[in-house]
Coordinates of C-alpha atoms and ligand atoms in Angstrom, one line a residue:
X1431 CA 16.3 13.1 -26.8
X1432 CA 14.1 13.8 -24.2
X1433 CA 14.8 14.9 -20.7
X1434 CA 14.9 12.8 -18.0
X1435 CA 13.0 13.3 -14.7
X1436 CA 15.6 13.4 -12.0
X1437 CA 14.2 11.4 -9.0
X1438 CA 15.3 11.2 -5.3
X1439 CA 14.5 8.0 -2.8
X1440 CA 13.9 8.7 0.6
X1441 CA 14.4 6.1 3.2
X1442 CA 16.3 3.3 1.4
X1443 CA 15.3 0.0 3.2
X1444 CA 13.7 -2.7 2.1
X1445 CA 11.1 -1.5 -0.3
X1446 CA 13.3 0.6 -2.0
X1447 CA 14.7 -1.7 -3.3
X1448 CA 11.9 -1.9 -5.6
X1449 CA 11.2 1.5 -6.5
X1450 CA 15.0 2.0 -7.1
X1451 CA 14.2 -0.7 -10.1
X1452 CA 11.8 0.5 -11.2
X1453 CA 13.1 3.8 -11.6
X1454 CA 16.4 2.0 -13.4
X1455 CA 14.3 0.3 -15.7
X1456 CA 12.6 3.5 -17.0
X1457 CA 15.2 5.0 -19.6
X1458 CA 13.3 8.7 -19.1
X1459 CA 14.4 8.4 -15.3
X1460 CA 17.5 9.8 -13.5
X1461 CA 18.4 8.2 -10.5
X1462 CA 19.9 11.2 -8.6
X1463 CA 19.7 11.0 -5.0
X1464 CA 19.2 8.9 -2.0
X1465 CA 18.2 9.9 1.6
X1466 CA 18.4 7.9 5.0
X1467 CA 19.3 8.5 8.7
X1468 CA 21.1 5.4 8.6
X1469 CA 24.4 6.4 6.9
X1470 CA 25.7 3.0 6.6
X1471 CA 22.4 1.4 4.8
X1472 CA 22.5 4.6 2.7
X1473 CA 26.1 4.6 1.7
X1474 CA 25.6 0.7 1.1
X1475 CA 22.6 1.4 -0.9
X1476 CA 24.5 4.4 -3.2
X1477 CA 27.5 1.7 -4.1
X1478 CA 25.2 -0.7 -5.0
X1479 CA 23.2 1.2 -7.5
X1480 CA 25.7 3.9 -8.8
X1481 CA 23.9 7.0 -7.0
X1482 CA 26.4 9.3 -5.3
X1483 CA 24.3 12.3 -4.2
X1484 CA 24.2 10.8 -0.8
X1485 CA 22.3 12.5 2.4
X1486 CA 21.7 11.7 5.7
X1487 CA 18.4 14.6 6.3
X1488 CA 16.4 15.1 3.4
X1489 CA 16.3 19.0 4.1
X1490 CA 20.1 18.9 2.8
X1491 CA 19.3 17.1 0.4
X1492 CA 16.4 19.7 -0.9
X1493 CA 18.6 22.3 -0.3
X1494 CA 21.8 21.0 -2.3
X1495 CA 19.7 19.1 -5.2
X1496 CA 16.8 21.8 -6.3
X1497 CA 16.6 20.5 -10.1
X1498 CA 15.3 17.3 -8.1
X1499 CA 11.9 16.8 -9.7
X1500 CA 10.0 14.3 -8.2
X1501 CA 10.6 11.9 -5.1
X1502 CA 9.6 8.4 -3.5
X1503 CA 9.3 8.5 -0.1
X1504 CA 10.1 4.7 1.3
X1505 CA 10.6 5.4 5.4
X1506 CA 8.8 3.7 8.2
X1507 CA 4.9 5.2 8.1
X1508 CA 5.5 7.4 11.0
X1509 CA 8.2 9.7 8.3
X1510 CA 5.4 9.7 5.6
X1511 CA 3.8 13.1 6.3
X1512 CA 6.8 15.0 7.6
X1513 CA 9.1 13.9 4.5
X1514 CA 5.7 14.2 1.9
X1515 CA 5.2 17.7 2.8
X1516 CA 8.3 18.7 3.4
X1517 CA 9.0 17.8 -0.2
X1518 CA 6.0 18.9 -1.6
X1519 CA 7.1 22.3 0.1
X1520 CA 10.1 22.4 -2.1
X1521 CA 7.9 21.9 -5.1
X1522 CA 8.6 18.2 -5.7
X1523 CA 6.2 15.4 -6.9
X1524 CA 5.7 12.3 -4.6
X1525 CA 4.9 8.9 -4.5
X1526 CA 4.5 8.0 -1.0
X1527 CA 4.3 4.2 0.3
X1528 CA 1.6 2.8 1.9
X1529 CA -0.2 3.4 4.1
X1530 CA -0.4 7.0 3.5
X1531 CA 0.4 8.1 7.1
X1532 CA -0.5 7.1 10.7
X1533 CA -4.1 8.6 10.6
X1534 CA -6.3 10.5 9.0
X1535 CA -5.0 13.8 10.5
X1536 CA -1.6 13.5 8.9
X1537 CA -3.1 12.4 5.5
X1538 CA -5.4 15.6 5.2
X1539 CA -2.3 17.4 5.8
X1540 CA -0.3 16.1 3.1
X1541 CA -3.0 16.2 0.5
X1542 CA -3.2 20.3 1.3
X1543 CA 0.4 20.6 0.6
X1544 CA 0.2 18.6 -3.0
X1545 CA -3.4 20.9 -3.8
X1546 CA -1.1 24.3 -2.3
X1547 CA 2.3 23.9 -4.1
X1548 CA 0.1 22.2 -7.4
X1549 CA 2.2 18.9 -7.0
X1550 CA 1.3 15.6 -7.2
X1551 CA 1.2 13.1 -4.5
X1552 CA 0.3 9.7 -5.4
X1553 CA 0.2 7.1 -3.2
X1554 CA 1.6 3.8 -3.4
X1555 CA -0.8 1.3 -3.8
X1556 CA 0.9 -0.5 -6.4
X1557 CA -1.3 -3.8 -6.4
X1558 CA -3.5 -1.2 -8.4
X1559 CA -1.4 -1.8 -11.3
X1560 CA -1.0 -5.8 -11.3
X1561 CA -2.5 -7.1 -14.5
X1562 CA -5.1 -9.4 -12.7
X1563 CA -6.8 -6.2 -10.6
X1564 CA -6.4 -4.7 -14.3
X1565 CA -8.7 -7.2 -15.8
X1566 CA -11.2 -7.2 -13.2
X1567 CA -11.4 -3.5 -13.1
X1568 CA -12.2 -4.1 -17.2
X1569 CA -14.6 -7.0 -16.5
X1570 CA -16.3 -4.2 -14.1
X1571 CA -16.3 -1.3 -15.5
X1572 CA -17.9 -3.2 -18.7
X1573 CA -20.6 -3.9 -16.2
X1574 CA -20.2 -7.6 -16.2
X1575 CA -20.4 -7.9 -12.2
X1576 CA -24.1 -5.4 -11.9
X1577 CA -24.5 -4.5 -8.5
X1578 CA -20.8 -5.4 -6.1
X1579 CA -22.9 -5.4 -2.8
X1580 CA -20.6 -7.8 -0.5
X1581 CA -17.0 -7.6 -0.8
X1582 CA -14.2 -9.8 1.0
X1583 CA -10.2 -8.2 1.6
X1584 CA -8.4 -11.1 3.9
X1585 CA -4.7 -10.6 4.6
X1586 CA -3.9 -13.4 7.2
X1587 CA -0.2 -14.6 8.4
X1588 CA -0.1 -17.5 10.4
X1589 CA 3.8 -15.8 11.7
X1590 CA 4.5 -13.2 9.9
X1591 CA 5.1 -9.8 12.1
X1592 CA 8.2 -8.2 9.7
X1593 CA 9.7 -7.4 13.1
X1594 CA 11.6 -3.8 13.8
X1595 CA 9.4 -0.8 13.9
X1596 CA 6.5 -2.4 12.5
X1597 CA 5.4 -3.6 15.2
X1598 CA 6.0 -0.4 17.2
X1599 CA 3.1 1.6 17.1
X1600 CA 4.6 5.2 17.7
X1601 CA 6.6 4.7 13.7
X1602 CA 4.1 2.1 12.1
X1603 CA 0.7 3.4 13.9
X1604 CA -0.9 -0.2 14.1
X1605 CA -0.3 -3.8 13.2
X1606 CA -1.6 -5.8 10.1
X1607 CA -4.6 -3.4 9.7
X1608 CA -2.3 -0.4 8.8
X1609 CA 0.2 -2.7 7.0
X1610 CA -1.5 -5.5 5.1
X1611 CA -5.1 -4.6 5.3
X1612 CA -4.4 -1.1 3.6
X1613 CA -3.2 -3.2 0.3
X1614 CA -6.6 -5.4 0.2
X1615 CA -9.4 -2.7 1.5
X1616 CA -7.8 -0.4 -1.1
X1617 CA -8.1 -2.8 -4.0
X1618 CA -11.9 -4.0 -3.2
X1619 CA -12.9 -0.1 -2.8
X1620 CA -11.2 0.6 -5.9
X1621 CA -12.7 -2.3 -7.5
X1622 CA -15.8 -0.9 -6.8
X1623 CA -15.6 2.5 -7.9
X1624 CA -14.6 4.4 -5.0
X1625 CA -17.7 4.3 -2.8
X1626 CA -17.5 6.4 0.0
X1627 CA -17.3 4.6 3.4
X1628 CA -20.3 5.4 6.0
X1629 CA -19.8 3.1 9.2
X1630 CA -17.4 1.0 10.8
X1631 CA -17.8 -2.1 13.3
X1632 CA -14.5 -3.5 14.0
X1633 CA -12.4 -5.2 16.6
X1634 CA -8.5 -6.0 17.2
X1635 CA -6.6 -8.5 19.5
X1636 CA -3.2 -8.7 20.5
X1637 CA -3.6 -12.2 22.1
X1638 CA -0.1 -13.9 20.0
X1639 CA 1.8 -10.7 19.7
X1640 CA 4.9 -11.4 17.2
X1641 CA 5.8 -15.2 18.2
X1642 CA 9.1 -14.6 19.5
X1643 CA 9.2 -17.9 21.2
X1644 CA 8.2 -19.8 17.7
X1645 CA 11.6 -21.1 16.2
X1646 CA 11.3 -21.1 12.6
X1647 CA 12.4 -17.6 11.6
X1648 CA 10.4 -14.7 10.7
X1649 CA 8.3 -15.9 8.1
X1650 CA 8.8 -13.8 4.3
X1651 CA 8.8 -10.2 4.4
X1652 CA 11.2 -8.0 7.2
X1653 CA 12.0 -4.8 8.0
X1654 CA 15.6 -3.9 7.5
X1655 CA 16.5 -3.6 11.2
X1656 CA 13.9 -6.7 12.4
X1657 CA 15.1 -8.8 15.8
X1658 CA 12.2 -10.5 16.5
X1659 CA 13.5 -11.8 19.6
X1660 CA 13.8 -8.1 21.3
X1661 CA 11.8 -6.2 19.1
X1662 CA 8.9 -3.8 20.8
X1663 CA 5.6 -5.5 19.9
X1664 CA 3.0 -2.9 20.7
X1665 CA 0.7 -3.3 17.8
X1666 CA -2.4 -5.7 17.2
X1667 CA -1.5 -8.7 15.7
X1668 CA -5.2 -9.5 14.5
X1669 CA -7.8 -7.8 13.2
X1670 CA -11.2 -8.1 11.8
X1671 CA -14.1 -5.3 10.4
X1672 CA -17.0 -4.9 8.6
X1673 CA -17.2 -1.3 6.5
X1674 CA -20.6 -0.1 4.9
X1675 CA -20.7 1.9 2.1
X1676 CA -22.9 4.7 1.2
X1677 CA -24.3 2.0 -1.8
X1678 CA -25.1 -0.2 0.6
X1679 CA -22.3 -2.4 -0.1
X1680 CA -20.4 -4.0 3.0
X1681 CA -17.0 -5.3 3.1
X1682 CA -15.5 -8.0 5.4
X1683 CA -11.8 -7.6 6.5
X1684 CA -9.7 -9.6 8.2
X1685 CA -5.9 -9.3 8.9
X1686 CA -3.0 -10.4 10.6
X1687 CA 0.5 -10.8 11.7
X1688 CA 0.1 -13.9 14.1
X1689 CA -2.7 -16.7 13.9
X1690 CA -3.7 -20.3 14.5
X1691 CA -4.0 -20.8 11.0
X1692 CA -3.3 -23.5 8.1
X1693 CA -1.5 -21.2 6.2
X1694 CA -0.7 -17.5 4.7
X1695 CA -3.4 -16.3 2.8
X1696 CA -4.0 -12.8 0.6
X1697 CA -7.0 -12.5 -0.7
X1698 CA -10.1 -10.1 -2.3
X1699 CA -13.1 -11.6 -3.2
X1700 CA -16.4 -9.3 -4.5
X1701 CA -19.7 -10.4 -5.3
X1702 CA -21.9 -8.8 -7.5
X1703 CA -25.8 -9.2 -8.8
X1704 CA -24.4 -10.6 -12.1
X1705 CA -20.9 -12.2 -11.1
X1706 CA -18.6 -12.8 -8.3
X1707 CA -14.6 -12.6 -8.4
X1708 CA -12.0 -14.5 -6.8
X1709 CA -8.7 -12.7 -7.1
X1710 CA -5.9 -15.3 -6.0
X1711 CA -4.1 -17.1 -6.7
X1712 CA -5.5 -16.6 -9.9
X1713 CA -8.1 -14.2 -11.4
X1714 CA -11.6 -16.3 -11.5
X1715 CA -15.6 -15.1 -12.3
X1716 CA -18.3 -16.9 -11.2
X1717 CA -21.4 -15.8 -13.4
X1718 CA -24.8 -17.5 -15.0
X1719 CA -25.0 -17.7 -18.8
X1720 CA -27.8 -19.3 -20.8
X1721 CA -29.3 -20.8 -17.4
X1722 CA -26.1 -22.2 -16.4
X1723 CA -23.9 -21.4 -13.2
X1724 CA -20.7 -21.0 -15.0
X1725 CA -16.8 -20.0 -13.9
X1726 CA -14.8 -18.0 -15.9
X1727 CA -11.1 -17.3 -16.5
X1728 CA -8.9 -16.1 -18.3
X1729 CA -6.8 -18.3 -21.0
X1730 CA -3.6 -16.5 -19.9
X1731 CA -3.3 -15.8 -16.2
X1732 CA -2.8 -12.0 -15.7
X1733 CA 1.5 -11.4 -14.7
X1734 CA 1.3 -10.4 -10.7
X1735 CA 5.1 -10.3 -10.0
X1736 CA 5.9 -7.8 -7.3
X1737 CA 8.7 -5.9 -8.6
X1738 CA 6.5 -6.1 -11.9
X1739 CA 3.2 -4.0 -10.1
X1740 CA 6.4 -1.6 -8.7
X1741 CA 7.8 -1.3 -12.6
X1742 CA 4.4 -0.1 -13.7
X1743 CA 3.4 1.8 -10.5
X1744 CA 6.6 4.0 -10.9
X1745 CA 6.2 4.3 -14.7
X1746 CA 2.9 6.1 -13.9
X1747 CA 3.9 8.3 -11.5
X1748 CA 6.6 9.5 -13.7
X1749 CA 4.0 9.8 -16.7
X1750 CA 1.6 11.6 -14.8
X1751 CA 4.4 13.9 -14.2
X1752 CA 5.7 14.4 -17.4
X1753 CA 2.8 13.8 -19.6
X1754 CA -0.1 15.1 -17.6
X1755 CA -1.5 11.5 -17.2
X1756 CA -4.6 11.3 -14.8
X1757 CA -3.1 9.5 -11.6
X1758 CA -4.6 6.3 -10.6
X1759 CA -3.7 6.1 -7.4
X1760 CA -4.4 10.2 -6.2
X1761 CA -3.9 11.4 -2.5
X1762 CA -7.7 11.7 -1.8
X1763 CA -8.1 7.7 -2.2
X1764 CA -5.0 7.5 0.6
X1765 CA -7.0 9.7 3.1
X1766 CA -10.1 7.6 2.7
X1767 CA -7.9 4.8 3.7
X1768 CA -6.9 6.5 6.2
X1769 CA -10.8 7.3 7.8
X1770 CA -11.4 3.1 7.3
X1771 CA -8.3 2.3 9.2
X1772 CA -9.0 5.1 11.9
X1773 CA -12.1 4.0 12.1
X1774 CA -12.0 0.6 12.7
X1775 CA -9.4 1.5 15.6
X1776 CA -11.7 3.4 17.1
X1777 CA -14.4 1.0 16.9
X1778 CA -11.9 -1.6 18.3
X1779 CA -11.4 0.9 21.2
X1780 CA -14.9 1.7 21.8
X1781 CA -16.7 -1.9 21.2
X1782 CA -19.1 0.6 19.3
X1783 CA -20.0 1.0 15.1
X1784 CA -17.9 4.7 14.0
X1785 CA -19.8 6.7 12.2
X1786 CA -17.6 8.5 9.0
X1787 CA -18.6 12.0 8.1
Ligands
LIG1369 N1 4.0 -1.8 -1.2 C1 4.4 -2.8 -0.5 O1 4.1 -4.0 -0.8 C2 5.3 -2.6 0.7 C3 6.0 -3.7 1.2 C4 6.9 -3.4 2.3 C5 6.9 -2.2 2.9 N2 6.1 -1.1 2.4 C6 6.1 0.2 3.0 O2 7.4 0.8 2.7 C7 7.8 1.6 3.8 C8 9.2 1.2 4.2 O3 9.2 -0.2 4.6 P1 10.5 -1.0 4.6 O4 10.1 -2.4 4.7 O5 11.4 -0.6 3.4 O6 11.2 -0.6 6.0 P2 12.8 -0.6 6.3 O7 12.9 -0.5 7.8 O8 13.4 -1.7 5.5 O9 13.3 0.8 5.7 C9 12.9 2.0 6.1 C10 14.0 3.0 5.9 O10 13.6 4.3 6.2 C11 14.6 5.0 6.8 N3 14.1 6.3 7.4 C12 13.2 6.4 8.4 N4 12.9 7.7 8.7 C13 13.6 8.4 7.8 C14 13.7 9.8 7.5 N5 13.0 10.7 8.2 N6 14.5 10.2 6.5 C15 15.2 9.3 5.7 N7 15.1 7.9 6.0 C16 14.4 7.5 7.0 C17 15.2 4.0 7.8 O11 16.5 4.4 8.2 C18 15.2 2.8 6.9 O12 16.4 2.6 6.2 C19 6.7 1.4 4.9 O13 5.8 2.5 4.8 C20 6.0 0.2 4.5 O14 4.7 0.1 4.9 C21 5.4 -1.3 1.3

């Protein structure tokens, strides 16, 4: 039989939840250990799923547990770097949520302490692994799109702010950009093959903030300590961007937690000299064949499912552990994330295009 990686959450909230399944559906997995400053989420969390190796402060936890192998780190964004490297440190892998960290500062400095202590640090952009963005990539790489020279990530909520520290700026570092936007920007530059991003024009608004006078209830997704009534709302709850790429290529953002809109809407379009793509709700091409404009799908939509994308994204990182499988989603992509979103900050703060070294 072989032996099973023995993995450690950190921060067991909300999106835990879904690494902690993935993990349980992977029979070469150990669940060992969980981690949170809130004792009573974490004791509730340890009942729940059988895991008794229960700590409040993940240096304890380092300490008491060192045949931990690998760890997911699932705190608010502002604990990314500090619990990252501190694992790394202690010679642990880690898959780190999105967004990587709060800038690009912190990102740098967790990618040095994977490259010094020869761990890996992957980061967690697990729509990466849905099996639409899958067959795109494929329809891509076989060089059915030519040229992707205009791109489109949208990530728009008519009411959606998830409440708690997301919308606090000193633990999440921004609004939608940081939060939504990091899923959609990743998977067009992905899509693309990784071009590197040269300038920046963007601008943010805080003119709805989170709603807290609209009475329906927060719409979908919530942190796990969310009062939207009371809340600190210090964040933008709009934004919008155009990014150049050093091919030329541009992509349009546009984000939000609050708008005057019809409806939700997630969304990555790319448009190429041979093809276009549509991503959602279902994969669709829009191509030329024989002298005819003609739209292609697929005859079996591609699964999306979100604990299905966290299933596979945790399978990987355990692979790439164990088996020495190259890592899809590597730390270097998450600081290059990291120089879009900083940049289109600053160009929010400025009113001026950023250049990025
Ligand atoms: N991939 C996705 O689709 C997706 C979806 C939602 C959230 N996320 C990301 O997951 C992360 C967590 O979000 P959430 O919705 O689960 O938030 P949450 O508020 O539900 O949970 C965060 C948990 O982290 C704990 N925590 C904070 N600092 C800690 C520390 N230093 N040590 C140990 N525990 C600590 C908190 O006590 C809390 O229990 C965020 O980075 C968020 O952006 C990703």
């Amino acid at each position: 039989m072989s032996k099973k990686t023995k993995v450690a959450v950190i921060g067991v909230g909300g999106i835990s939840e879904v690494h902690i399944a993935g993990y349980k559906a992977n029979p070469d997995v150990e669940l060992y250990a969980f981690c949170d400053i809130n004792e009573k989420r974490l004791k509730e969390k340890g009942a729940r799923h059988g895991v008794t190796r229960l700590y409040t402060d993940e240096a304890t936890m380092l300490k008491e547990c060192p045949e931990i192998e690998a760890v997911s780190v699932c705190t608010w964004n502002a604990a990314h770097a500090p619990c990252s490297i501190m694992a790394l440190n202690a010679g642990k892998h880690v898959l780190c949520e999105k967004p990587m960290a709060l800038n690009t500062q912190e990102a740098n400095a967790m990618k040095e302490a994977a490259d010094k202590n020869g761990k890996l640090l992957m980061i967690g952009f697990m729509r990466r692994f849905s099996d639409n963005m899958e067959v795109l990539k494929d329809f891509v790489n076989a060089g059915d799109f030519g040229e992707i020279y205009y791109a489109k990530a949208r990530y728009i909520r008519r009411n959606g702010a998830p409440g708690g520290w997301f919308g606090n700026k000193e633990f999440s570092g921004g609004g939608p950009l940081i939060d939504l936007g990091v899923h959609v920007i990743d998977m067009v530059r992905y899509i693309m093959g990784k071009p590197k991003p040269v300038s920046v024009y963007g601008a943010t608004y805080d003119k709805l903030g989170n709603r807290p006078g609209i009475k329906s209830l927060l719409a979908g997704y919530t942190a796990s300590d969310a009062d939207s009534k009371t809340d600190i709302f210090n964040v933008e709850d709009m934004a919008t961007a155009l990014v150049r790429f050093d091919n030329g290529a541009i992509l349009h953002i546009e984000v939000s937690f609050s708008m005057n809109i019809p409806k939700e809407e997630e969304n990555v379009e790319i448009y190429g000299s041979k093809s276009g793509a549509v991503l959602y709700p279902d994969l669709k091409m829009y191509t030329q064949q024989n002298d005819y404009l003609t739209n292609v799908s697929l005859a079996q939509n591609p699964k999306m499912g979100f604990e299905y994308m966290f299933v596979k994204e945790t399978a990987h990182f355990i692979k790439c552990i164990t088996e020495g499988m190259e890592c899809r989603n590597p730390a270097e992509d998450g600081v290059v994330l990291m120089q879009i979103l900083d940049a289109v900050y600053e160009s929010a703060r400025t009113g001026h295009e950023v250049i990025i070294k």
